[in-house]
PDB file of C-alpha atoms in Angstrom:
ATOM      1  CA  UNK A  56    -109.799   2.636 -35.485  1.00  0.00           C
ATOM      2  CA  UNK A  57    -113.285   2.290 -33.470  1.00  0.00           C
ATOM      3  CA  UNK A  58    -115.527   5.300 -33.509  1.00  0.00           C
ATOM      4  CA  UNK A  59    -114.120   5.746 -29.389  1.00  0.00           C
ATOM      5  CA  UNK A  60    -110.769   6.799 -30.777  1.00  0.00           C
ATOM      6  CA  UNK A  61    -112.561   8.737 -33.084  1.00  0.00           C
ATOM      7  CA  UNK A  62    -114.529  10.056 -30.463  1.00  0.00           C
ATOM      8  CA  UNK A  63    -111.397  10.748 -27.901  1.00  0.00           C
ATOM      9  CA  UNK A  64    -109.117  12.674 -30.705  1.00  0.00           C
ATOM     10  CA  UNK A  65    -111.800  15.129 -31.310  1.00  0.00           C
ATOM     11  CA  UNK A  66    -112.382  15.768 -27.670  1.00  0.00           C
ATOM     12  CA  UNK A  67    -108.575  16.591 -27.191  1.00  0.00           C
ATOM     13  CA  UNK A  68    -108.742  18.687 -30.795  1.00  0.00           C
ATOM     14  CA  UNK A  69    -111.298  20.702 -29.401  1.00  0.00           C
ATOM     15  CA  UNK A  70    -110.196  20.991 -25.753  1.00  0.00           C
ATOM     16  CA  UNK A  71    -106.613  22.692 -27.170  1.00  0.00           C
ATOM     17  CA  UNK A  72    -108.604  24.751 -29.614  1.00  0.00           C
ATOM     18  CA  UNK A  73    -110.602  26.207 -27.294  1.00  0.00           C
ATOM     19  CA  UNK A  74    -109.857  30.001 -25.196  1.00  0.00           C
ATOM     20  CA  UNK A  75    -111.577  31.636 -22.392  1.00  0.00           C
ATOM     21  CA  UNK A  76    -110.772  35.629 -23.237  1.00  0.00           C
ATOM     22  CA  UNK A  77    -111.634  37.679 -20.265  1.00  0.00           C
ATOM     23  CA  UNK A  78    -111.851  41.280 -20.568  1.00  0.00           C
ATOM     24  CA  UNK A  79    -110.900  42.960 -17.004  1.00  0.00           C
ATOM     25  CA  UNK A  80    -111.454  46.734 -16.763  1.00  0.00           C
ATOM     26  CA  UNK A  81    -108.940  48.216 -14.961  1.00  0.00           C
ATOM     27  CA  UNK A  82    -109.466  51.703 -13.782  1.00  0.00           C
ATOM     28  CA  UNK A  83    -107.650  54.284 -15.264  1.00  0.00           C
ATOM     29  CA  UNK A  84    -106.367  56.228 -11.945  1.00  0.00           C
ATOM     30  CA  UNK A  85    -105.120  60.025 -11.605  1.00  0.00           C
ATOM     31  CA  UNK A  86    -101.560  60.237 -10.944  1.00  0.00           C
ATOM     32  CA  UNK A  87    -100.259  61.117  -7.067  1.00  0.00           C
ATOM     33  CA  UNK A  88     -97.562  62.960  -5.926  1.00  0.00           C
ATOM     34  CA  UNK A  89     -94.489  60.387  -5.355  1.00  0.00           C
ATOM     35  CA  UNK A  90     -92.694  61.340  -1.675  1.00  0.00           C
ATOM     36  CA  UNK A  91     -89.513  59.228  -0.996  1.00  0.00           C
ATOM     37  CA  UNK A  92     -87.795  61.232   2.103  1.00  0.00           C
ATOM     38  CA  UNK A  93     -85.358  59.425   4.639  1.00  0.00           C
ATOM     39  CA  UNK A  94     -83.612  62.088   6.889  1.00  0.00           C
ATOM     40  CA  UNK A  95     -80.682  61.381   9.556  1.00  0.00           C
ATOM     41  CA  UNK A  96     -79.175  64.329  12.145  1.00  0.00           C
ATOM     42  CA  UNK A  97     -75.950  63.298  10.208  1.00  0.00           C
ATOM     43  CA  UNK A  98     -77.836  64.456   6.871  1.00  0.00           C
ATOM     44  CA  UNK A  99     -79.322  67.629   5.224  1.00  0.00           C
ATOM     45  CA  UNK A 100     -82.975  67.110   4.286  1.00  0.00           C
ATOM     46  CA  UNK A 101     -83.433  65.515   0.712  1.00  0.00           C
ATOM     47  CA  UNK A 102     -86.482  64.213  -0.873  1.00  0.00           C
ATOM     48  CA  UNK A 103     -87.157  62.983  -3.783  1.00  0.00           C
ATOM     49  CA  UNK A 104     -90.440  63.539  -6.017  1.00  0.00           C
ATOM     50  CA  UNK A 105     -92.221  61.911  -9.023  1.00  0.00           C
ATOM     51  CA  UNK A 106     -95.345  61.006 -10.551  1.00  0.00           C
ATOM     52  CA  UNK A 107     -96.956  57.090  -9.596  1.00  0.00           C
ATOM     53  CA  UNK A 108     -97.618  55.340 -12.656  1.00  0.00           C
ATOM     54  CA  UNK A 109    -100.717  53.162 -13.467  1.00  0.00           C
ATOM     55  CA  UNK A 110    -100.070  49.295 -12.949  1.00  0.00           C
ATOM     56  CA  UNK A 111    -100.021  48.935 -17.028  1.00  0.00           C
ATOM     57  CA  UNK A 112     -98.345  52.387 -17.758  1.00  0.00           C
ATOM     58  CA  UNK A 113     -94.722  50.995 -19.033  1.00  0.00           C
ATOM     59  CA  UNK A 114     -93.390  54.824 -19.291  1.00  0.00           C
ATOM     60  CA  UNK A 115     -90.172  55.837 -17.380  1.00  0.00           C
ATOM     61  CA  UNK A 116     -90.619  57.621 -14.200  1.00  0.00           C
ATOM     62  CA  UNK A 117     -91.933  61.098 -14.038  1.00  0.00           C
ATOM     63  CA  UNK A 118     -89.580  63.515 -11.822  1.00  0.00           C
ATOM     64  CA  UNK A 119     -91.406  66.646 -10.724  1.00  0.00           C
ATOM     65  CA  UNK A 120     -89.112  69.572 -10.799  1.00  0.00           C
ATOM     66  CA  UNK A 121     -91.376  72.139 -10.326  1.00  0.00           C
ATOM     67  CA  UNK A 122     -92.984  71.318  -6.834  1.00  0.00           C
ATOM     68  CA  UNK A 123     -92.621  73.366  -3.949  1.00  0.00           C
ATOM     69  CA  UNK A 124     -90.834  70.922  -1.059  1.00  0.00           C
ATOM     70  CA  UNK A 125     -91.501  72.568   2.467  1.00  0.00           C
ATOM     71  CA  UNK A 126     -90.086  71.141   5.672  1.00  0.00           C
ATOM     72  CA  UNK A 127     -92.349  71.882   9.000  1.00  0.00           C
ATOM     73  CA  UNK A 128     -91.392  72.146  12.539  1.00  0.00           C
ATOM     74  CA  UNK A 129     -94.782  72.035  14.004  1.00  0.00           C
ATOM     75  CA  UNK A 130     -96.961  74.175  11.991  1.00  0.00           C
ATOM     76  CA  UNK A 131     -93.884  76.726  11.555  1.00  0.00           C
ATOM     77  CA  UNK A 132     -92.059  76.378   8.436  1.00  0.00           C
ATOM     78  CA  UNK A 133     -88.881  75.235   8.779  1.00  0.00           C
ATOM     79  CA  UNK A 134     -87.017  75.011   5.990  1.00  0.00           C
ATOM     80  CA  UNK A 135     -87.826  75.013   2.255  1.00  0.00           C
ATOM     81  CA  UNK A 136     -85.826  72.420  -0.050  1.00  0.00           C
ATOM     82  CA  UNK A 137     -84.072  73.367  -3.522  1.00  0.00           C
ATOM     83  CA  UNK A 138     -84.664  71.295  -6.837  1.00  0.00           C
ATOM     84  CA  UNK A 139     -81.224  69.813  -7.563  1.00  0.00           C
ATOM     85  CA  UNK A 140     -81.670  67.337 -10.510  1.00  0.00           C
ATOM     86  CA  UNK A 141     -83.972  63.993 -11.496  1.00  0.00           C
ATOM     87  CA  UNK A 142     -86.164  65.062  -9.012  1.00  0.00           C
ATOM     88  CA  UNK A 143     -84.040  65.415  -6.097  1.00  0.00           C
ATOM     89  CA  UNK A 144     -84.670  68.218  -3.626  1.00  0.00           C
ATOM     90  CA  UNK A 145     -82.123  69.334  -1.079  1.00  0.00           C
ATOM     91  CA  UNK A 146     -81.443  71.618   1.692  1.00  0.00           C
ATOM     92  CA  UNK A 147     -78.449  73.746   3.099  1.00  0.00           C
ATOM     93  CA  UNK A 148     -79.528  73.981   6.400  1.00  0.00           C
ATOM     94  CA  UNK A 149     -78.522  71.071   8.752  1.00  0.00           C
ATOM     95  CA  UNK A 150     -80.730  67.575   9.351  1.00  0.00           C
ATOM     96  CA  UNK A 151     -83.373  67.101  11.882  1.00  0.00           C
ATOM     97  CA  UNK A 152     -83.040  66.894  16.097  1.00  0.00           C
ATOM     98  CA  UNK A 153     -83.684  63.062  17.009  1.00  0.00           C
ATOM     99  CA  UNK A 154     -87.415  62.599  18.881  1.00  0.00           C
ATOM    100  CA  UNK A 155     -88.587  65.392  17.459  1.00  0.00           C
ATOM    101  CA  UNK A 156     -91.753  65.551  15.017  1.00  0.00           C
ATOM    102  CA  UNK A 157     -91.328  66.821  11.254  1.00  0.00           C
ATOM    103  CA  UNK A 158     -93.467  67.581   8.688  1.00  0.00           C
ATOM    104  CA  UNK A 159     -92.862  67.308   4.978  1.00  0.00           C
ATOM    105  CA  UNK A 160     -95.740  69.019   2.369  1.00  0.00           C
ATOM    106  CA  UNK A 161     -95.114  68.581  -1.375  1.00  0.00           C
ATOM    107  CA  UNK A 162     -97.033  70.939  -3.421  1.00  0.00           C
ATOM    108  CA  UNK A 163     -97.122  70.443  -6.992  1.00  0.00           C
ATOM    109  CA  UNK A 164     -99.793  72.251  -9.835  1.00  0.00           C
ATOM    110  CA  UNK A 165    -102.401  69.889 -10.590  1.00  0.00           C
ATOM    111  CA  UNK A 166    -102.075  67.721  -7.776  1.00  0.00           C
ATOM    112  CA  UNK A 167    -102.802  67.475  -4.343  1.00  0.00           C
ATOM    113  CA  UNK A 168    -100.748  68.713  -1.627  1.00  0.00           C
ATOM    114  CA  UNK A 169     -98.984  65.318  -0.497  1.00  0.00           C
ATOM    115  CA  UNK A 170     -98.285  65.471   3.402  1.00  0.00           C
ATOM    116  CA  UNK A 171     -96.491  63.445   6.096  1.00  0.00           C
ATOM    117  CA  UNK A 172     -95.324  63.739   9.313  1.00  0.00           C
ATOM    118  CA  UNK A 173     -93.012  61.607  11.723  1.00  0.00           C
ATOM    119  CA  UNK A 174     -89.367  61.384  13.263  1.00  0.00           C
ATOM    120  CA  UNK A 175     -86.072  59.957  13.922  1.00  0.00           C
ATOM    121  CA  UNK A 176     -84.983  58.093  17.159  1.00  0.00           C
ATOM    122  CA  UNK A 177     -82.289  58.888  19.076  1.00  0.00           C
ATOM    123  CA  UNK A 178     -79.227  56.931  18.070  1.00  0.00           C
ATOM    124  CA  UNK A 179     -78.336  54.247  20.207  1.00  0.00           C
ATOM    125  CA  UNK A 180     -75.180  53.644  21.729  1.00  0.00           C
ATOM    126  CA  UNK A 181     -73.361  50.252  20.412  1.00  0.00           C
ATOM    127  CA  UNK A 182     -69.650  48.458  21.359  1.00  0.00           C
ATOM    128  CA  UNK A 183     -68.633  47.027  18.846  1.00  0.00           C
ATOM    129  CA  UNK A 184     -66.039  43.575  18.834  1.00  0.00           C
ATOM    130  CA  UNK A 185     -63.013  43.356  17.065  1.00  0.00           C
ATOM    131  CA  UNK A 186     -63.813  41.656  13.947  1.00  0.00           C
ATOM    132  CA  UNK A 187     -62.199  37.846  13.277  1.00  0.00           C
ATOM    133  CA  UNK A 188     -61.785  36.371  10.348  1.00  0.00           C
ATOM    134  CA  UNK A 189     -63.224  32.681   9.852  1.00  0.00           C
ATOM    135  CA  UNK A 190     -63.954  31.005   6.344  1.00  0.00           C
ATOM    136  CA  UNK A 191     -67.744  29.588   5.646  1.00  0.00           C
ATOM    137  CA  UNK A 192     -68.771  26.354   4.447  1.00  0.00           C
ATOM    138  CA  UNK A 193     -68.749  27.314   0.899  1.00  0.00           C
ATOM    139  CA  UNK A 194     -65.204  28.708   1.428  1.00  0.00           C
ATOM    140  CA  UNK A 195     -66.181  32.027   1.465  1.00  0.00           C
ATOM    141  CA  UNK A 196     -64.241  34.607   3.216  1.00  0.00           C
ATOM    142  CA  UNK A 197     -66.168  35.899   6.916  1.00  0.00           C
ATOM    143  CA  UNK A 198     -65.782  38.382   9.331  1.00  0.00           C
ATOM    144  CA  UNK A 199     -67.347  37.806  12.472  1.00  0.00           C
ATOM    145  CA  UNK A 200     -68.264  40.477  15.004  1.00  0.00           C
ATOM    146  CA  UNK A 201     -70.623  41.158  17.971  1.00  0.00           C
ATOM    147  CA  UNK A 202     -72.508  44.441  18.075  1.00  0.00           C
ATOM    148  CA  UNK A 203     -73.559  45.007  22.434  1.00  0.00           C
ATOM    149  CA  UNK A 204     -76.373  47.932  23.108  1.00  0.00           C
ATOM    150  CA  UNK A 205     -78.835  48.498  25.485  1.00  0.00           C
ATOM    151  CA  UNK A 206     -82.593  48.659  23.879  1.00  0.00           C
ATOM    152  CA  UNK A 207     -84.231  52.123  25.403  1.00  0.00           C
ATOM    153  CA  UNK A 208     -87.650  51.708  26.726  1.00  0.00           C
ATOM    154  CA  UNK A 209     -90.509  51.564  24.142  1.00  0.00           C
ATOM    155  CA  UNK A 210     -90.749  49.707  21.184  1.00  0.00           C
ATOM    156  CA  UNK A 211     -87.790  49.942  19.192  1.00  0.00           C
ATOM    157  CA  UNK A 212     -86.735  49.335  15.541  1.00  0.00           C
ATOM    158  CA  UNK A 213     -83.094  48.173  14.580  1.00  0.00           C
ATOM    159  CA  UNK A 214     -80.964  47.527  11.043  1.00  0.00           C
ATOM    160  CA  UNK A 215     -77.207  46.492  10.737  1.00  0.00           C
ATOM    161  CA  UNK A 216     -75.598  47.108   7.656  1.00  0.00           C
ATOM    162  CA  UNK A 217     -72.254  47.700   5.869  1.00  0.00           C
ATOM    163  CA  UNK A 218     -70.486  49.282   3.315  1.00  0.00           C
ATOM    164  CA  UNK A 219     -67.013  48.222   1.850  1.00  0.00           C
ATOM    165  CA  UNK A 220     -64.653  50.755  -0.139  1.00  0.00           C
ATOM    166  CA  UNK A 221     -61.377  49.591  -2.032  1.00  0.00           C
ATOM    167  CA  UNK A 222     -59.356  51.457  -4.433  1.00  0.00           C
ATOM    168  CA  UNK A 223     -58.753  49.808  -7.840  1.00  0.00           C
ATOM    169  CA  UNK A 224     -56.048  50.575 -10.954  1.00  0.00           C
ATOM    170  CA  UNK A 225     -56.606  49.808 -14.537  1.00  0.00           C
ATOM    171  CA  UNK A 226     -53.425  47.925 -14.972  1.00  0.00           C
ATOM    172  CA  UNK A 227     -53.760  49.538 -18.860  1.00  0.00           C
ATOM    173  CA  UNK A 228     -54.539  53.223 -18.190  1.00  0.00           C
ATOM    174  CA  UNK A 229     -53.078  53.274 -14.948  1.00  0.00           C
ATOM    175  CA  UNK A 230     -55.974  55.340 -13.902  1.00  0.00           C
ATOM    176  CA  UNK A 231     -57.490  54.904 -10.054  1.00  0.00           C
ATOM    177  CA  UNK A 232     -60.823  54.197  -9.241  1.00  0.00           C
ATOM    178  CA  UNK A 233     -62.713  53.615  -6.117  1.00  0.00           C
ATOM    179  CA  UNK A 234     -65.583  50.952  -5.780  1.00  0.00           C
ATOM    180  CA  UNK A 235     -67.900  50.937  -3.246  1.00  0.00           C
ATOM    181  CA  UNK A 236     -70.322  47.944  -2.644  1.00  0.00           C
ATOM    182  CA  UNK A 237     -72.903  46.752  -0.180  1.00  0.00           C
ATOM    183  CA  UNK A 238     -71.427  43.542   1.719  1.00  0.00           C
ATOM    184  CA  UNK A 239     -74.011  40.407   2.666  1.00  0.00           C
ATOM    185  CA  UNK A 240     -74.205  40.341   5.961  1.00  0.00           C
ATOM    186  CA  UNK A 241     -76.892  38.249   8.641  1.00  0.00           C
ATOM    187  CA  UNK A 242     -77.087  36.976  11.975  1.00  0.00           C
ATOM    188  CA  UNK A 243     -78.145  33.423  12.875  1.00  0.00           C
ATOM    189  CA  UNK A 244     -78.516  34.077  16.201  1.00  0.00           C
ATOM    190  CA  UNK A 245     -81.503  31.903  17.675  1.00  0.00           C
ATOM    191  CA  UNK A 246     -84.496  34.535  17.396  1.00  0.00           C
ATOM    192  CA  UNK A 247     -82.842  36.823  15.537  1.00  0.00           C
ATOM    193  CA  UNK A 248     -82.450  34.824  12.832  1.00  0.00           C
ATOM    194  CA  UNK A 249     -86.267  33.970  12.542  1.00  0.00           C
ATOM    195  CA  UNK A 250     -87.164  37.995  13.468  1.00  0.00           C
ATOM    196  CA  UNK A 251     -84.556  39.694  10.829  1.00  0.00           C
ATOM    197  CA  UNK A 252     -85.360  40.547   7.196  1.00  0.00           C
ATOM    198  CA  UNK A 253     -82.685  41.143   5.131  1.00  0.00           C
ATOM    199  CA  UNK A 254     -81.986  42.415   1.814  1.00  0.00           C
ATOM    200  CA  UNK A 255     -79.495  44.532   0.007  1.00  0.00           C
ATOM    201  CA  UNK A 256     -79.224  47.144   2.801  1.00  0.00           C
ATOM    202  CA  UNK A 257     -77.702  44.266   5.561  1.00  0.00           C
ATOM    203  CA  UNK A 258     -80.840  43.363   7.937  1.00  0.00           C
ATOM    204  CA  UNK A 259     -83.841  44.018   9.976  1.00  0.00           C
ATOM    205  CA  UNK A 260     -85.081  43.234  13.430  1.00  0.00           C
ATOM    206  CA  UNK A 261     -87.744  44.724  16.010  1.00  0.00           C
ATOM    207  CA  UNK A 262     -86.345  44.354  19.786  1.00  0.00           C
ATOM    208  CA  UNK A 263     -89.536  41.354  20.466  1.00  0.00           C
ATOM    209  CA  UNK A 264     -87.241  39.029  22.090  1.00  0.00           C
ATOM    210  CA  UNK A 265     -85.015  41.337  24.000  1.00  0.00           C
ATOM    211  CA  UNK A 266     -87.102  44.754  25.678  1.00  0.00           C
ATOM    212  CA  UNK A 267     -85.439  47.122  27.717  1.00  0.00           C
ATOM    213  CA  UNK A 268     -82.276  44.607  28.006  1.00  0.00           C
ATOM    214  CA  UNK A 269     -78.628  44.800  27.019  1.00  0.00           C
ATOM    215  CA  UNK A 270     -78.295  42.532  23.649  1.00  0.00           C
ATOM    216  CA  UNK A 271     -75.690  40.901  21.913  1.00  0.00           C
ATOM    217  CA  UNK A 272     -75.847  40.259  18.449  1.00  0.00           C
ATOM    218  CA  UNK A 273     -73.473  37.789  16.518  1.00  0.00           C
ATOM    219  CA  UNK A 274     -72.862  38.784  13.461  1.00  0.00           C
ATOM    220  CA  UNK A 275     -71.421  37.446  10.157  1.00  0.00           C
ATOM    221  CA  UNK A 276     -70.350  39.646   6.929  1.00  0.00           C
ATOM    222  CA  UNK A 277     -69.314  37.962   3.865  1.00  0.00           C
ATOM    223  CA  UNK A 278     -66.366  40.015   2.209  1.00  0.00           C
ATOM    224  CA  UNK A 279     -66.668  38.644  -1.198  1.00  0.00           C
ATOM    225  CA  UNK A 280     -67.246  41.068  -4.176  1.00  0.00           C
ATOM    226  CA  UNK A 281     -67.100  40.550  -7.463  1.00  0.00           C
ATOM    227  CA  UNK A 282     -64.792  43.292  -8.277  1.00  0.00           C
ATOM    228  CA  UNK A 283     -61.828  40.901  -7.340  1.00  0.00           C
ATOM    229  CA  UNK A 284     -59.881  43.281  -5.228  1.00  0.00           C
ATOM    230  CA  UNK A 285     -56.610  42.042  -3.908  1.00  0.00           C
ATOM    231  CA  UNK A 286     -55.733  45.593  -2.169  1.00  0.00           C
ATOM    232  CA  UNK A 287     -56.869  46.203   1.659  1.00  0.00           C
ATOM    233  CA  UNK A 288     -60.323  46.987   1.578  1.00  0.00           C
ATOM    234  CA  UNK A 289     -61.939  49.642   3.954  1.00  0.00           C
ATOM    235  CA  UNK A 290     -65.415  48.299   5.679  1.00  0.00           C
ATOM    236  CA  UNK A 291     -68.084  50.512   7.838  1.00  0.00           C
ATOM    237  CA  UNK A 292     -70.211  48.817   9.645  1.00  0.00           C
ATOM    238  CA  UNK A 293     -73.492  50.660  10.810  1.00  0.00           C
ATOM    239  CA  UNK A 294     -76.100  50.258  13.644  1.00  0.00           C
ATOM    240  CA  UNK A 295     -78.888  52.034  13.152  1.00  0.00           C
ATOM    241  CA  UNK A 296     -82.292  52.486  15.392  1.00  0.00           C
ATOM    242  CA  UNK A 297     -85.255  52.828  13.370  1.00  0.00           C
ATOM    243  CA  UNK A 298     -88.299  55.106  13.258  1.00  0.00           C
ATOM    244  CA  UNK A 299     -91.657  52.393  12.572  1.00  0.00           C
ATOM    245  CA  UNK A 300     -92.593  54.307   9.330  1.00  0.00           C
ATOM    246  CA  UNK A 301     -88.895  53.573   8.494  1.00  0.00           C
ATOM    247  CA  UNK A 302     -88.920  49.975   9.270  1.00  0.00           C
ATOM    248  CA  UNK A 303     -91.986  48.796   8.212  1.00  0.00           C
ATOM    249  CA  UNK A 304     -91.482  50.578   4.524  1.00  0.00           C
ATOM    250  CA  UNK A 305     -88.063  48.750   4.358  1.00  0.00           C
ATOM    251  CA  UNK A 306     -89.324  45.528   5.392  1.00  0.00           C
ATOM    252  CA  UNK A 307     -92.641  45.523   3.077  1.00  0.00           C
ATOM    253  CA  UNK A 308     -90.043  46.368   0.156  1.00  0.00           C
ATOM    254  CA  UNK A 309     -87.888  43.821   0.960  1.00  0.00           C
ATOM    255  CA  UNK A 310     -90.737  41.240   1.088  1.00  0.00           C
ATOM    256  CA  UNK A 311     -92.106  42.536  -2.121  1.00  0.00           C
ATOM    257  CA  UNK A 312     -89.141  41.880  -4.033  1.00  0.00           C
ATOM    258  CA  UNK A 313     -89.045  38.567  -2.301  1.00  0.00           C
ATOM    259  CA  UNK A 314     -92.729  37.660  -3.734  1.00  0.00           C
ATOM    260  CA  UNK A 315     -92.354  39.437  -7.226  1.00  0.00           C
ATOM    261  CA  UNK A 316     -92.149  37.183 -10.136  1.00  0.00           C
ATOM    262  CA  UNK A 317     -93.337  33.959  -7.663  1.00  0.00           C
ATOM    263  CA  UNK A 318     -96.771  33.095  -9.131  1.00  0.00           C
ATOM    264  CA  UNK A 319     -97.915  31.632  -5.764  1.00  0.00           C
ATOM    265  CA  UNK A 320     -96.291  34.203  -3.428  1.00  0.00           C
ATOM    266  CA  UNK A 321     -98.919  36.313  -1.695  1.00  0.00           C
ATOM    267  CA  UNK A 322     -99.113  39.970  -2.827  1.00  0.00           C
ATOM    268  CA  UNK A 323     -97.207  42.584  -0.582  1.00  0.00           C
ATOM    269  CA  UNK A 324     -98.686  46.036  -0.455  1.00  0.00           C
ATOM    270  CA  UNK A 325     -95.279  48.294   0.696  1.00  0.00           C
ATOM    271  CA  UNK A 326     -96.281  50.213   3.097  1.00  0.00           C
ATOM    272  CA  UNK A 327     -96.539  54.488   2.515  1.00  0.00           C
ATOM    273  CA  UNK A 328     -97.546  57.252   5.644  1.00  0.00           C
ATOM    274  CA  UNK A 329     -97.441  59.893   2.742  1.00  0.00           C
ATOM    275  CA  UNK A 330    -101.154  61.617   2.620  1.00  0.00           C
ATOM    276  CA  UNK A 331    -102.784  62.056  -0.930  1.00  0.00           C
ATOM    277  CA  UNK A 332    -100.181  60.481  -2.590  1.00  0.00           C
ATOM    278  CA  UNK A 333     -97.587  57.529  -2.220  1.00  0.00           C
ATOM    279  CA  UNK A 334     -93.970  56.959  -0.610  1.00  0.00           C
ATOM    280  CA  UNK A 335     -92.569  57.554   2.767  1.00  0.00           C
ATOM    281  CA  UNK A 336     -91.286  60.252   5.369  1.00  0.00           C
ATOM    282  CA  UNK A 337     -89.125  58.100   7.503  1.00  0.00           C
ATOM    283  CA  UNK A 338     -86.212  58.943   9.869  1.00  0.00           C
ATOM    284  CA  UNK A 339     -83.542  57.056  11.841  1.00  0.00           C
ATOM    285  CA  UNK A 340     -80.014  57.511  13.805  1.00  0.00           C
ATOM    286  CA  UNK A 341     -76.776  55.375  14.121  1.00  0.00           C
ATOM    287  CA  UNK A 342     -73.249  54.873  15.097  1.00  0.00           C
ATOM    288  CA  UNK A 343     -70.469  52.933  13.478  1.00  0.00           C
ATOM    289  CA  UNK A 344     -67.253  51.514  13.029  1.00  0.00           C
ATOM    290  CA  UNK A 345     -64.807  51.213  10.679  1.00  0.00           C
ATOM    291  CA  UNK A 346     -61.818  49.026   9.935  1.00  0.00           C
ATOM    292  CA  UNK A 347     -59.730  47.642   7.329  1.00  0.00           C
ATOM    293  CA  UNK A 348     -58.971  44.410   6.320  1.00  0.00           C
TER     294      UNK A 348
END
């Protein structure tokens, strides 16, 4: 062996033997107030409130039970909301009036009063089709509808989801159950398809394409489940308009989840209107329909 391969096998030895340790010091932050509070005129007011955690901190979630949840109309208090458990506060008194500004202020000892303010649209009226069932290319099981509205003036926010309910027997107990799941379901309209984001919760579209016009959206909901029920199964379909805060928190989620764990995905801040702390104060309306299948 020539002193070149001698020369070569230590340069790979010490190449592989060799570590660049960086030290990075990250900033040990104070922890906010947590706000998550989606209200609906079909809903009482609920919130729910925690602690954030630092981006190393691998603790379980911190529920504040102790904070004082108050509900504004204006600068007139409107309603005050009860700790019920894990963090969840709720109200007795009836959900909000659509158009109409709220305020939520979350006021917890040894943190800052956490503040937000915004509303829910008025819900907007939909006809739906009858749905048809159609199998997919992978053999999977469709129903096919068409959801027809009329986008108000403005810039407007829209989702479409659904949620399927079938009742189910131990064959060895003989005891009932009822499962409830969240069926896949998408458009692939042209333009709808390239504006929608979709995740768990059915999909996601601003009205870009289509302002101040009646719209018809196609749409397709895959019926599988992995439940295997063979009894008739019980589907609600929603159309919902959107407050902004609403939509763009859901969106940013849904595109954070998307990037996490990709090591070449862009970062996704999700987006928060909640005021010396974290979370969102979001509202929206809807109709629906229901059949079984």
């Amino acid at each position: 062996m020539n002193m070149n391969k001698y020369f070569i096998l230590f340069a790979i030895f010490f190449l592989y033997s060799c570590e660049l340790v960086v030290d990075v010091d990250i900033p040990i932050e104070k922890n906010q107030i947590v706000v998550n509070s989606f209200f609906t005129p079909d809903s009482v007011w609920k919130a729910k409130v925690s602690l954030s955690r630092h981006i190393l901190d691998q603790a379980d979630y911190r529920y504040i039970t102790n904070a004082n949840v108050v509900i504004y109309d204006g600068e007139i208090p409107f309603d005050t909301l009860q700790h019920d458990s894990l963090g969840y506060y709720r109200s007795n008194k009836s959900g909000p009036q659509p158009s109409q500004s709220y305020t939520i202020r979350v006021n917890a000892p040894g943190y800052s009063i956490a503040e937000s303010s915004s509303s829910c649209p008025t819900a907007v009226a939909a006809e739906f089709s009858e749905p048809q069932v159609t199998v997919g290319e992978f053999q999977e099981t469709l129903h096919n509808f068409s959801i027809t509205f009329t986008d108000p003036p403005g810039k407007n926010f829209y989702q479409v989801m659904a949620i399927a309910e079938y009742r189910y027997t131990n064959p060895q107990t003989g005891q009932g159950y009822v499962n409830r799941f969240n069926p896949y379901i998408y458009s692939d309209d042209p333009g709808i398809d390239a504006e929608e984001i979709e995740n768990s919760e059915g999909f996601f579209f601003p009205d870009a394409l289509f302002n101040e016009e009646q719209f018809t959206i196609n749409v397709k909901m895959s019926t599988h489940n992995w439940w295997g029920a063979t009894t008739p199964t019980k589907y609600r379909i929603y159309f919902r308009s959107l407050s902004e805060d609403y939509y763009r928190y859901k969106t940013s989620s849904a595109l954070q989840n998307y990037a996490s764990g990709d090591p070449f995905a862009q970062p996704v801040k999700v987006y928060s209107n909640i005021q010396n702390g974290f979370g969102v104060f979001a509202g929206y309306s809807q109709t629906s329909f229901a059949y079984e299948k």
